[in-house]
PDB file of C-alpha atoms and ligand atoms in Angstrom:
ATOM      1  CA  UNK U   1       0.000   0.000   0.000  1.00  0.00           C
ATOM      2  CA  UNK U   2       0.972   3.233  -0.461  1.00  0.00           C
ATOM      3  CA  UNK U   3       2.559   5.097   2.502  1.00  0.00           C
ATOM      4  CA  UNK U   4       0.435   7.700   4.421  1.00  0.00           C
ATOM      5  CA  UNK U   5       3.424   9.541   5.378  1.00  0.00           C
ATOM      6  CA  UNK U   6       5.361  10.010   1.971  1.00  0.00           C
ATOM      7  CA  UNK U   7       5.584  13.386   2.201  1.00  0.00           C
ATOM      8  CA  UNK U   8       7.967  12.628   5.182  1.00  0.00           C
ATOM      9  CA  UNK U   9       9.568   9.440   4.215  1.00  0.00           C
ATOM     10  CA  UNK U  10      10.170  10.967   0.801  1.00  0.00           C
ATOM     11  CA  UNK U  11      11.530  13.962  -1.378  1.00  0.00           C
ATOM     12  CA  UNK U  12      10.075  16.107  -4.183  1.00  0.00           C
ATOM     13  CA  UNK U  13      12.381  14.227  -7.375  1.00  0.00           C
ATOM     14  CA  UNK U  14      10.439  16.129 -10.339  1.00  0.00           C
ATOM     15  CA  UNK U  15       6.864  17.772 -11.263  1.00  0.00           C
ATOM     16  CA  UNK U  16       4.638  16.556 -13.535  1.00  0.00           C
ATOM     17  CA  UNK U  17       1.622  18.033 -15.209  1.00  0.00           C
ATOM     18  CA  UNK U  18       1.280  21.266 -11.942  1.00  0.00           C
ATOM     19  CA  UNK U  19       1.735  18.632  -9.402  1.00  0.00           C
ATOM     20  CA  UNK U  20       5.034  16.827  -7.746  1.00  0.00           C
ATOM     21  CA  UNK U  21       6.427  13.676  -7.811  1.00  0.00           C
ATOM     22  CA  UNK U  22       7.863  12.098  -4.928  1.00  0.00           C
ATOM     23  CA  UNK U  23      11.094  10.278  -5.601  1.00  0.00           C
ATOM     24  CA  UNK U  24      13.153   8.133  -5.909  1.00  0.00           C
ATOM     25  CA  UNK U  25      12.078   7.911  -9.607  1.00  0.00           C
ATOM     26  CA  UNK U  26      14.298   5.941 -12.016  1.00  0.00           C
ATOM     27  CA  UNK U  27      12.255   5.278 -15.093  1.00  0.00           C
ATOM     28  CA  UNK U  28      11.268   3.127 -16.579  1.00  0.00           C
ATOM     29  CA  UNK U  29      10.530   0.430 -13.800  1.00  0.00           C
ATOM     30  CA  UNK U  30      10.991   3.144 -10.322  1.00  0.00           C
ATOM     31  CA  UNK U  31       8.003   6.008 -11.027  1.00  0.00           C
ATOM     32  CA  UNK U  32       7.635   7.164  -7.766  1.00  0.00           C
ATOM     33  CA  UNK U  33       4.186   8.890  -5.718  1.00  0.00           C
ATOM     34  CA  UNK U  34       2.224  11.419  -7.998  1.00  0.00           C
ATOM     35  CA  UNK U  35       0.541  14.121  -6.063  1.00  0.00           C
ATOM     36  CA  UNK U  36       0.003  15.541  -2.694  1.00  0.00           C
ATOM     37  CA  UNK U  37      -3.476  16.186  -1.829  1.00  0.00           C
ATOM     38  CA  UNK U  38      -4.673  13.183  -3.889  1.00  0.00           C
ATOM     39  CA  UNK U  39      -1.222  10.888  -4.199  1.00  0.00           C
ATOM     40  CA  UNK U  40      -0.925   7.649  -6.358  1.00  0.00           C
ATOM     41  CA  UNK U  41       1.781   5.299  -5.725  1.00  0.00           C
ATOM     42  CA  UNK U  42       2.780   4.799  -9.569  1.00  0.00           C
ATOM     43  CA  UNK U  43       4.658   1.312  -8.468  1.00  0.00           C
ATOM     44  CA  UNK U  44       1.862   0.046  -7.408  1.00  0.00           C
ATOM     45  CA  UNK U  45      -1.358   0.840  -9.509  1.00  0.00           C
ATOM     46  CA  UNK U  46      -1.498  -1.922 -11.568  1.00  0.00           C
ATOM     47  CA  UNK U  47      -4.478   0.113 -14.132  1.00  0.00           C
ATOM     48  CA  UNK U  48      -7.152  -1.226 -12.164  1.00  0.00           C
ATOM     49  CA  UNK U  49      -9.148   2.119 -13.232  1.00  0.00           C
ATOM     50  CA  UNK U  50     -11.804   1.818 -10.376  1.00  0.00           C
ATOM     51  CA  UNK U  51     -10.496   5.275  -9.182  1.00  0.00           C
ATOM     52  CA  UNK U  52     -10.950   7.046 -12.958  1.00  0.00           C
ATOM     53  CA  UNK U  53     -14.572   5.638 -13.277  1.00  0.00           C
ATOM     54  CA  UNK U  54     -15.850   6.076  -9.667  1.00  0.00           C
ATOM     55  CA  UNK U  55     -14.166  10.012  -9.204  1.00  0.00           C
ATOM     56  CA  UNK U  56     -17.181  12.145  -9.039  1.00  0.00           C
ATOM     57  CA  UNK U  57     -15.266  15.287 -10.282  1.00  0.00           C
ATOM     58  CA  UNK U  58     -12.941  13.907 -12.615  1.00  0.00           C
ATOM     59  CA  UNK U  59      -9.688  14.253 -10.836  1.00  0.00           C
ATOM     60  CA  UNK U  60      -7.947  11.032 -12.569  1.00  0.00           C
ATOM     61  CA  UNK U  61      -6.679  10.824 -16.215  1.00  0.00           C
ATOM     62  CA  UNK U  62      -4.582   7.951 -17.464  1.00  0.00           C
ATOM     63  CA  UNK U  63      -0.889   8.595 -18.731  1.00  0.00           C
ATOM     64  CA  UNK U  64       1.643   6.218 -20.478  1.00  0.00           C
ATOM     65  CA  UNK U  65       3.970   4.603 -18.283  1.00  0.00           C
ATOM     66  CA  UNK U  66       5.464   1.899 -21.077  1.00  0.00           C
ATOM     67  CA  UNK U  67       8.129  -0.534 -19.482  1.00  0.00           C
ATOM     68  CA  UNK U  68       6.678  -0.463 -15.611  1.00  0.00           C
ATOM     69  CA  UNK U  69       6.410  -3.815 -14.326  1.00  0.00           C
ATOM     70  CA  UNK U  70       2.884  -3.636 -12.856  1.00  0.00           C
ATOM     71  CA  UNK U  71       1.610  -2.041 -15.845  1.00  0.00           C
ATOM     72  CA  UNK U  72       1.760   0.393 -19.129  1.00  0.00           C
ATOM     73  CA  UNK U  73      -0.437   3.588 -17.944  1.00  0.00           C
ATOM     74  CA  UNK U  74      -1.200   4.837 -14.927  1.00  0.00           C
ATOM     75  CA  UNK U  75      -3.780   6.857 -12.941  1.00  0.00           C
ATOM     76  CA  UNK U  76      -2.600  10.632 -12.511  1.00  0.00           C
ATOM     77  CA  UNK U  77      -3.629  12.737 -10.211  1.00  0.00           C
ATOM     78  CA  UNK U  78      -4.266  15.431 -12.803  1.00  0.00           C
ATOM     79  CA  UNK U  79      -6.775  17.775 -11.273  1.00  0.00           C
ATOM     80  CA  UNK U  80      -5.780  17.249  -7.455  1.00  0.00           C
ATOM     81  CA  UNK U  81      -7.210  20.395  -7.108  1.00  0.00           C
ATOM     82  CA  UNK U  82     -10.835  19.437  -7.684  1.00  0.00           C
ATOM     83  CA  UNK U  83     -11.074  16.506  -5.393  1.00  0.00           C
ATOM     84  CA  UNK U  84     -14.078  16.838  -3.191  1.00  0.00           C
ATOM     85  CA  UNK U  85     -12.108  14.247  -0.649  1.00  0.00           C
ATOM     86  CA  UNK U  86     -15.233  11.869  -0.435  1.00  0.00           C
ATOM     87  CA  UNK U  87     -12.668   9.357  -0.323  1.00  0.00           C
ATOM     88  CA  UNK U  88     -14.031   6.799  -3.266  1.00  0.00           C
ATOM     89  CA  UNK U  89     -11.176   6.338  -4.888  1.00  0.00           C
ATOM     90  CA  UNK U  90      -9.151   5.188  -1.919  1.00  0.00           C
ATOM     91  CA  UNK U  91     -11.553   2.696  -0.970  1.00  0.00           C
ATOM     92  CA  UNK U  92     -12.337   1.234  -4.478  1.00  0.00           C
ATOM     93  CA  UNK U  93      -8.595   1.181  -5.141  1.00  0.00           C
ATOM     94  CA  UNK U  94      -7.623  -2.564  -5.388  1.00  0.00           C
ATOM     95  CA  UNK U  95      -4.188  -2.667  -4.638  1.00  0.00           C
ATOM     96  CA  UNK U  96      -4.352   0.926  -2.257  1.00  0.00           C
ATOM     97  CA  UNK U  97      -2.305   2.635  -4.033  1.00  0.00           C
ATOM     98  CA  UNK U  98      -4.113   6.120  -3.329  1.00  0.00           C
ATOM     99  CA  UNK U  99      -4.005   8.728  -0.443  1.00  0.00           C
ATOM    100  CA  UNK U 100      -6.113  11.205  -0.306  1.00  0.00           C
ATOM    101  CA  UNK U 101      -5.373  13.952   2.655  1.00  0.00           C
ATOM    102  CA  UNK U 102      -8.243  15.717   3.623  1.00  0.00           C
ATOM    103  CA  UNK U 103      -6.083  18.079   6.276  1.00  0.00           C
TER     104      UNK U 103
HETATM  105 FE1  LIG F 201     -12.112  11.891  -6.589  1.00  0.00          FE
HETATM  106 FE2  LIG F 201     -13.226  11.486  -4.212  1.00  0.00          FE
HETATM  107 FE3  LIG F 201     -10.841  10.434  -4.765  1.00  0.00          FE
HETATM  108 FE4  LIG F 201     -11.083  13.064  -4.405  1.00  0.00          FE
HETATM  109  S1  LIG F 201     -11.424  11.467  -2.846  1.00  0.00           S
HETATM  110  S2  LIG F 201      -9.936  12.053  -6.038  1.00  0.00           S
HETATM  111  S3  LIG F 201     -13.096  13.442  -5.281  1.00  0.00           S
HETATM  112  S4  LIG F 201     -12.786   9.906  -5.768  1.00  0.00           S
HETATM  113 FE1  LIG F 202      -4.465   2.278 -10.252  1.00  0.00          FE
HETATM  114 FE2  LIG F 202      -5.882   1.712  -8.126  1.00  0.00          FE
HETATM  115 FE3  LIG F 202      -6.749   3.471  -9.843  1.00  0.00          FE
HETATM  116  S1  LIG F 202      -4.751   0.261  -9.359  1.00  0.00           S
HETATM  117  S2  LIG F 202      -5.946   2.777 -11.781  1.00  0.00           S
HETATM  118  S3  LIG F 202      -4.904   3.665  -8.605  1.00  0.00           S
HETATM  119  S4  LIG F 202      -7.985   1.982  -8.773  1.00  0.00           S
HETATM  120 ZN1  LIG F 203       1.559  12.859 -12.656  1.00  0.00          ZN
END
């Protein structure tokens, strides 16, 4: 699962699409945590897509990640910003690989 306390355990390696990416991120098979307020682990979603159909606002969109070993795209966190926090996503999430920080 993805750990609740990346933002101490980990530092900022590179930003993607207005939000950050928490390293260590050596592509193609290390991706690292995408986002803050609404964080994916990248080496763990396996493309489940639970989170992209079940967001009530829209704050997932899938992005190319060829080369990973759990899979080839990913669920980004690309409109953080808009998440209502009603916490879907992490529960639907398979393989908890989101965090979503309601503080
Ligand atoms: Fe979307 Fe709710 Fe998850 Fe926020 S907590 S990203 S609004 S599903
Ligand atoms: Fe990935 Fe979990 Fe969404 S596996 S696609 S973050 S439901
Ligand atoms: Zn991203």
């Amino acid at each position: 699962a993805i750990d609740p306390e990346f933002e101490n355990n980990r530092d900022i390696a590179e930003e993607h699409d207005g939000h950050n990416v928490w390293g260590p991120v050596e592509e193609p098979e290390t991706l690292g945590i995408h986002g803050t307020h609404v964080a994916v682990d990248f080496d763990i979603c396996l493309a489940d897509g639970a989170c992209l159909e079940d967001c009530p606002v829209d704050v997932f969109e899938w992005v190319d990640t060829p080369d990973h070993p759990e899979s080839e795209i990913k669920a980004d966190p690309a409109h953080e910003d808009q998440c209502i926090d009603c916490m879907l996503c992490v529960d639907v999430c398979p393989v908890d690989a989101i965090d979503v920080d309601p503080g």
